[in-house]
XYZ file of C-alpha atoms in Angstrom:
451
model
C 29.348 -1.335 10.755
C 32.653 -3.134 10.024
C 31.330 -5.480 7.435
C 28.116 -6.035 5.549
C 26.976 -9.000 3.433
C 24.473 -8.314 0.644
C 22.682 -11.226 -0.584
C 21.603 -11.082 -4.178
C 22.985 -9.200 -7.157
C 19.843 -7.787 -8.702
C 19.067 -4.079 -8.911
C 18.148 -4.105 -5.190
C 21.376 -5.692 -4.116
C 23.571 -3.690 -6.519
C 21.930 -0.464 -5.483
C 22.358 -1.290 -1.814
C 25.922 -1.923 -2.344
C 26.589 1.372 -4.149
C 24.749 3.513 -1.628
C 26.421 1.821 1.319
C 29.911 2.250 -0.291
C 29.077 6.064 -0.686
C 27.602 6.627 2.788
C 29.934 4.262 4.820
C 33.207 4.191 2.838
C 35.106 2.237 5.558
C 32.479 -0.577 5.662
C 33.724 -3.766 4.000
C 31.098 -4.965 1.657
C 30.586 -8.568 0.305
C 27.912 -9.130 -2.329
C 26.840 -12.815 -3.096
C 25.125 -13.696 -6.271
C 24.402 -17.384 -6.976
C 24.349 -16.943 -10.784
C 27.172 -16.034 -13.167
C 25.702 -12.569 -14.095
C 24.519 -9.562 -12.099
C 21.299 -7.697 -12.795
C 18.520 -10.159 -11.697
C 15.420 -9.858 -13.909
C 16.912 -6.920 -15.817
C 18.501 -8.498 -18.825
C 19.243 -7.254 -22.273
C 20.220 -9.769 -24.987
C 21.265 -9.435 -28.561
C 20.334 -11.948 -31.293
C 21.734 -11.457 -34.939
C 22.261 -7.773 -33.944
C 18.697 -7.125 -32.530
C 18.528 -6.220 -28.930
C 15.743 -7.801 -26.885
C 14.671 -7.112 -23.154
C 13.850 -10.248 -21.331
C 12.667 -8.223 -18.372
C 11.793 -4.715 -17.657
C 12.121 -2.382 -20.704
C 11.275 1.118 -19.605
C 11.246 3.295 -16.500
C 8.982 6.103 -15.376
C 11.025 9.346 -14.032
C 11.412 8.820 -10.286
C 13.712 10.973 -8.177
C 15.897 8.155 -6.753
C 16.395 6.333 -9.948
C 17.160 9.588 -11.950
C 19.600 10.768 -9.136
C 21.330 7.281 -9.366
C 21.811 7.347 -13.073
C 23.282 10.863 -12.704
C 25.735 9.771 -10.090
C 26.783 6.898 -12.442
C 27.215 9.457 -15.342
C 24.546 7.673 -17.524
C 22.830 10.823 -18.767
C 24.139 10.442 -22.279
C 22.875 6.984 -22.509
C 19.225 7.721 -21.738
C 16.506 7.495 -24.320
C 13.647 9.737 -23.319
C 10.119 9.327 -24.540
C 8.092 12.593 -24.450
C 4.554 12.813 -22.991
C 3.445 13.690 -26.601
C 5.016 10.636 -28.095
C 2.516 7.897 -29.474
C 4.080 5.381 -27.046
C 3.078 7.864 -24.122
C -0.448 8.838 -25.687
C -1.587 5.496 -27.196
C -2.218 2.561 -24.911
C -4.610 -0.100 -25.670
C -6.845 -2.760 -24.131
C -8.027 -5.912 -25.959
C -11.750 -5.705 -25.373
C -14.621 -7.518 -27.333
C -12.312 -8.638 -30.150
C -10.725 -5.200 -30.875
C -7.982 -2.863 -29.641
C -9.555 -0.056 -27.573
C -7.554 3.042 -27.002
C -7.294 4.021 -23.332
C -8.094 7.906 -22.412
C -4.959 9.793 -21.506
C -6.583 12.978 -20.409
C -9.840 14.202 -18.878
C -10.963 15.631 -22.251
C -10.382 12.243 -23.915
C -12.446 10.587 -21.090
C -15.364 13.011 -21.705
C -15.069 12.559 -25.462
C -15.093 8.762 -25.249
C -17.023 7.808 -22.190
C -19.581 5.872 -24.338
C -16.962 3.338 -25.454
C -17.966 -0.258 -24.051
C -14.584 -0.652 -22.458
C -15.162 2.487 -20.474
C -18.566 1.334 -19.142
C -19.048 2.432 -15.639
C -16.655 5.379 -15.795
C -19.436 7.960 -14.957
C -18.988 6.453 -11.263
C -15.994 8.764 -11.059
C -18.399 11.685 -10.472
C -20.233 9.786 -7.817
C -17.022 8.404 -5.935
C -16.565 11.289 -3.559
C -19.984 10.661 -2.191
C -19.381 7.031 -1.407
C -19.043 6.271 2.246
C -15.560 5.530 3.764
C -14.936 1.951 4.772
C -13.379 0.777 8.097
C -11.831 -2.394 6.580
C -8.372 -3.319 7.485
C -7.639 -4.390 3.855
C -9.504 -5.291 0.556
C -8.645 -6.781 -2.787
C -8.172 -4.475 -5.659
C -11.172 -5.780 -7.411
C -13.425 -5.246 -4.491
C -12.010 -1.790 -3.607
C -12.543 -0.547 -7.179
C -15.930 -2.085 -7.405
C -17.055 -0.465 -4.049
C -15.548 2.979 -4.724
C -16.312 3.133 -8.588
C -17.971 0.405 -10.552
C -17.333 -3.452 -10.946
C -17.012 -2.961 -14.704
C -14.088 -0.587 -14.076
C -12.402 -3.230 -11.998
C -13.021 -5.947 -14.457
C -12.269 -4.203 -17.748
C -9.649 -1.562 -16.913
C -7.984 -2.175 -13.618
C -7.446 -5.964 -14.110
C -5.738 -5.286 -17.397
C -3.383 -2.665 -15.972
C -2.542 -4.756 -13.000
C -1.907 -7.721 -15.106
C 0.795 -5.684 -16.842
C 2.387 -4.774 -13.636
C 1.949 -7.694 -11.206
C 0.718 -10.388 -13.521
C -1.693 -10.938 -10.807
C -5.343 -11.612 -9.980
C -7.002 -8.429 -8.837
C -9.532 -10.447 -6.710
C -6.622 -11.601 -4.558
C -4.143 -8.665 -4.598
C -4.360 -6.254 -1.720
C -5.122 -2.526 -2.546
C -3.438 -1.532 0.821
C -0.190 -3.166 -0.206
C -0.112 -2.819 -3.968
C -1.651 0.707 -4.397
C -1.227 2.286 -0.877
C -1.825 5.748 -2.286
C -5.427 4.691 -3.186
C -5.907 3.020 0.100
C -4.668 6.049 1.985
C -6.774 8.572 -0.164
C -9.908 6.976 1.149
C -8.701 6.808 4.820
C -7.356 10.392 4.867
C -9.623 12.056 2.532
C -12.850 9.908 2.390
C -12.432 9.659 -1.397
C -9.959 8.492 -3.934
C -10.812 11.230 -6.193
C -10.571 13.947 -3.530
C -7.167 12.468 -2.470
C -5.846 12.489 -6.128
C -6.959 16.232 -6.536
C -5.045 17.129 -3.471
C -2.017 15.153 -4.289
C 1.112 16.855 -5.868
C 3.569 15.311 -8.108
C 7.263 16.356 -8.111
C 8.697 17.543 -11.393
C 12.267 16.006 -11.904
C 14.697 18.394 -13.531
C 15.733 17.381 -17.016
C 12.588 14.970 -17.231
C 9.786 17.565 -17.205
C 8.322 16.376 -20.449
C 9.410 12.687 -20.287
C 6.803 9.940 -19.889
C 9.144 7.031 -19.896
C 12.758 6.298 -20.549
C 15.241 3.607 -21.291
C 18.909 3.258 -22.463
C 20.550 3.259 -25.944
C 21.979 -0.247 -25.257
C 19.156 -1.495 -23.202
C 18.187 -1.712 -19.495
C 21.132 -3.997 -18.802
C 23.055 -0.635 -18.932
C 22.085 0.256 -15.358
C 23.147 -2.833 -13.403
C 26.311 -3.142 -15.845
C 27.256 0.510 -14.780
C 26.552 -0.214 -10.999
C 28.727 -3.430 -11.278
C 31.566 -1.539 -13.030
C 31.475 1.135 -10.460
C 31.438 -1.252 -7.457
C 34.376 -3.340 -8.889
C 36.495 -0.256 -8.800
C 35.835 0.311 -5.104
C 38.476 -1.440 -2.866
C 36.149 -2.185 0.053
C 33.652 -4.026 -2.250
C 33.888 -7.790 -2.942
C 31.434 -9.266 -5.518
C 31.199 -13.045 -5.486
C 29.263 -14.378 -8.500
C 28.410 -18.127 -8.900
C 28.362 -18.270 -5.105
C 25.255 -19.785 -3.318
C 24.486 -18.717 -0.002
C 23.497 -21.919 1.731
C 23.256 -20.874 5.399
C 22.815 -17.685 7.499
C 22.658 -17.654 11.357
C 23.110 -15.548 14.386
C 26.549 -15.593 15.891
C 28.244 -14.012 18.886
C 29.596 -11.133 16.834
C 27.023 -10.792 14.060
C 25.502 -13.019 11.556
C 27.274 -15.798 9.766
C 26.872 -16.227 6.048
C 28.333 -19.479 4.740
C 30.506 -19.683 7.995
C 31.831 -15.952 7.746
C 30.708 -13.565 10.257
C 29.254 -10.064 9.281
C 28.157 -7.239 11.412
C 24.990 -6.779 9.223
C 23.299 -8.629 6.555
C 21.062 -7.143 3.841
C 19.050 -9.673 1.942
C 17.997 -8.863 -1.544
C 17.133 -12.424 -2.547
C 13.789 -13.263 -4.269
C 10.942 -13.971 -1.781
C 11.306 -18.034 -2.011
C 14.998 -17.752 -1.270
C 14.270 -15.285 1.667
C 11.894 -17.877 3.098
C 14.434 -20.682 2.750
C 17.239 -18.863 4.428
C 15.265 -16.940 6.943
C 12.641 -19.259 8.521
C 10.484 -16.399 9.917
C 10.085 -14.900 6.559
C 6.674 -15.924 4.921
C 6.574 -17.958 1.833
C 4.893 -15.461 -0.392
C 2.823 -16.574 -3.366
C 4.459 -15.810 -6.767
C 3.656 -15.977 -10.435
C 5.679 -16.891 -13.414
C 5.822 -15.369 -16.695
C 6.779 -16.197 -20.342
C 8.365 -13.455 -22.264
C 8.364 -13.980 -26.151
C 10.387 -11.479 -28.157
C 9.352 -11.361 -31.967
C 11.292 -9.473 -34.609
C 10.346 -8.894 -38.165
C 12.714 -7.023 -40.627
C 9.739 -5.417 -42.227
C 8.742 -2.206 -40.516
C 5.311 -0.847 -39.582
C 3.404 -4.302 -39.285
C 1.492 -3.193 -36.319
C -1.749 -1.657 -37.275
C -1.829 1.028 -34.568
C 0.791 3.347 -33.252
C 1.347 3.131 -29.605
C 3.011 1.471 -26.554
C 1.132 -1.786 -26.707
C -1.952 -3.444 -25.148
C -3.099 -5.492 -22.165
C -5.932 -8.020 -21.714
C -8.518 -7.648 -18.960
C -9.926 -10.632 -16.766
C -13.310 -9.996 -18.312
C -12.102 -11.299 -21.741
C -11.993 -15.079 -22.806
C -8.168 -15.792 -22.800
C -7.191 -19.389 -23.481
C -3.721 -18.194 -24.333
C -3.135 -16.914 -20.967
C -2.093 -13.595 -22.655
C -1.156 -10.679 -20.322
C -0.267 -8.256 -22.985
C 1.801 -7.305 -25.975
C 4.346 -4.418 -26.109
C 5.138 -2.611 -29.366
C 8.965 -2.220 -28.792
C 9.787 -0.720 -32.163
C 7.446 2.255 -31.330
C 10.330 3.308 -28.975
C 13.347 1.831 -30.961
C 12.670 2.036 -34.604
C 14.033 -0.576 -37.005
C 11.904 -3.481 -38.203
C 8.796 -4.432 -36.087
C 9.771 -5.630 -32.657
C 7.120 -7.043 -30.360
C 7.169 -8.543 -26.710
C 4.329 -10.796 -25.743
C 3.754 -11.510 -22.070
C 2.064 -14.760 -21.095
C 1.218 -16.496 -17.920
C 1.163 -14.828 -14.526
C -2.021 -15.655 -12.509
C -3.554 -17.432 -15.631
C -0.867 -20.302 -15.109
C -2.470 -20.846 -11.584
C -5.311 -22.736 -13.141
C -3.629 -24.688 -16.028
C -2.739 -28.283 -15.604
C 0.713 -27.846 -17.219
C 2.860 -24.934 -17.951
C 3.093 -24.772 -21.822
C 6.607 -25.637 -23.299
C 8.361 -23.465 -25.909
C 6.677 -25.029 -28.870
C 3.337 -24.427 -27.392
C 4.238 -20.957 -26.386
C 5.508 -20.194 -29.818
C 2.110 -21.477 -31.451
C 0.134 -19.543 -29.020
C 2.036 -16.266 -29.599
C 1.986 -16.439 -33.368
C -1.719 -17.294 -33.207
C -2.367 -14.306 -30.991
C -0.385 -11.883 -33.330
C -2.220 -13.201 -36.348
C -5.644 -12.745 -34.695
C -5.286 -9.547 -32.780
C -2.851 -7.628 -35.000
C -3.242 -9.231 -38.374
C 0.396 -10.147 -38.688
C 0.362 -13.512 -40.684
C 4.046 -13.739 -41.661
C 6.650 -15.835 -39.658
C 9.000 -13.623 -37.642
C 12.748 -13.450 -38.369
C 13.648 -14.036 -34.775
C 11.748 -15.612 -31.982
C 13.158 -15.532 -28.539
C 11.443 -17.247 -25.636
C 12.322 -16.882 -21.885
C 10.505 -18.324 -18.838
C 10.805 -16.342 -15.657
C 9.757 -18.717 -12.838
C 8.422 -17.242 -9.591
C 9.395 -13.776 -10.791
C 6.776 -11.645 -9.222
C 5.710 -11.917 -5.551
C 2.002 -11.417 -5.004
C 0.939 -9.147 -2.282
C -2.400 -10.765 -1.384
C -4.953 -9.384 0.942
C -3.461 -9.655 4.491
C 0.076 -9.153 3.286
C 0.622 -6.003 5.465
C -0.215 -8.211 8.675
C 2.246 -10.843 7.746
C 4.935 -8.346 7.255
C 4.162 -6.682 10.495
C 4.574 -10.016 12.304
C 7.647 -10.716 10.385
C 9.230 -7.468 11.309
C 8.887 -8.119 14.948
C 10.205 -11.640 14.567
C 13.264 -10.499 12.509
C 14.199 -7.753 15.026
C 13.982 -10.261 17.781
C 15.682 -13.328 16.139
C 18.468 -11.509 14.602
C 19.014 -8.577 16.933
C 18.517 -5.892 14.309
C 21.385 -7.137 12.225
C 19.275 -8.560 9.300
C 17.420 -6.190 6.820
C 15.427 -7.152 3.743
C 15.079 -5.216 0.644
C 13.758 -6.336 -3.020
C 10.547 -6.707 -4.687
C 9.330 -8.958 -1.941
C 8.931 -5.880 0.369
C 9.508 -2.614 -1.504
C 7.302 -2.961 -4.537
C 7.780 -5.015 -7.627
C 9.163 -2.188 -9.945
C 12.764 -1.098 -10.493
C 12.114 2.458 -9.000
C 10.586 0.743 -5.894
C 13.527 -1.453 -5.557
C 16.103 1.485 -5.997
C 14.135 3.598 -3.444
C 13.868 0.704 -0.933
C 17.605 0.103 -1.225
C 18.413 3.723 -0.648
C 16.087 4.112 2.302
C 17.559 1.044 3.989
C 21.144 2.191 3.613
C 20.432 5.537 4.802
C 18.831 4.359 8.024
C 21.574 1.900 8.600
C 24.279 4.538 8.118
C 22.465 6.523 10.875
C 22.656 3.613 13.207
C 18.841 2.873 13.056
C 17.421 -0.607 13.685
C 15.635 -1.432 10.518
C 14.265 -4.586 8.862
C 13.050 -2.988 5.674
C 9.625 -4.136 6.256
C 8.542 -1.013 7.992
C 6.913 0.523 4.789
C 4.848 -2.675 4.314
C 2.490 -1.861 7.223
């Protein structure tokens, strides 16, 4: 490849540019980003000396991401949270007007199985005897209800999924959002049997790490990628540059009138659909992130990572969950409230900042008993930030894969949270896999893993 255009400067686009520069050093790379900053949904800000995460705040150890941070020499910036830390051990669900601690081990499940929030958990022992289904796809809610118990789907799984996808488990596809669960049933006839046979790879230096972040916040990762790329002569980063048009040309693909041998699109899904007509317009959700800071320490009544709210609970505030940031980074009491997601699908109007502030303080007062006013309130609204892999997503992607190959002659590839999974680890892994295949001369759309 003589030249490659990368569309989008979030973690997917930056990672793809880095991997491509390493594996194909003679390729001229141009990265286009419409905004003035790089990093996408990863953004760390500072207000009156207090750091806030507006997007993702931690990572779980995963081989590709850990390898990347080592290549970028970021080891000394990493803050590791051990598996024995309260933030790793203590995670809660708001259920029946109280915080309920989730079990973190088999022993804790056995000791606490009578807790109301864990109703139906005894179905774990019966699941291996449930018949295998021949369905092509199924919603997460229906899958968990069928294999286990509807109460587990409503009280536990809906809360956890709300914290990841901010989505509705009655619509999200188990095949696409949790392919491991889907494959366990298909290959082993049982989720439990599959889990028992599965092996997890230990990552050197992170054996006892549950989650990690960076001393100066998550922005550290895209900032170091950007700094590294700007020092590579074959890489040209164009910020504040909107991509208005891409089309097949005689020699490749035109982007804003300039021809490239190949294009890697890391745009959000709605931008993908606008620029690539054969790419489906996926449903998305929008999320309010509210950062609160109190100079007084230890205002939270429990020690842990935070809590999530299941679909079975009355939820007029549209609350997804609350994260106790000061459990990881001490100094005052710092909280992050997440509102919206699929809950906003049924409201007449998205709440404004004043309404969001009022709801946030009411939630903190009612559920955590914190009555005082915070010293700092920071509100950000992430519109269409998380694509939703609804039932049938895999089939749409399979059809789109064929059309992209045909219409763009194998010169267009797609990465990002539209196709690779919505987490940072997913995006880094997807970018690396994509570039490795392109460097080998393989025709790849990036949608292959979706079906």
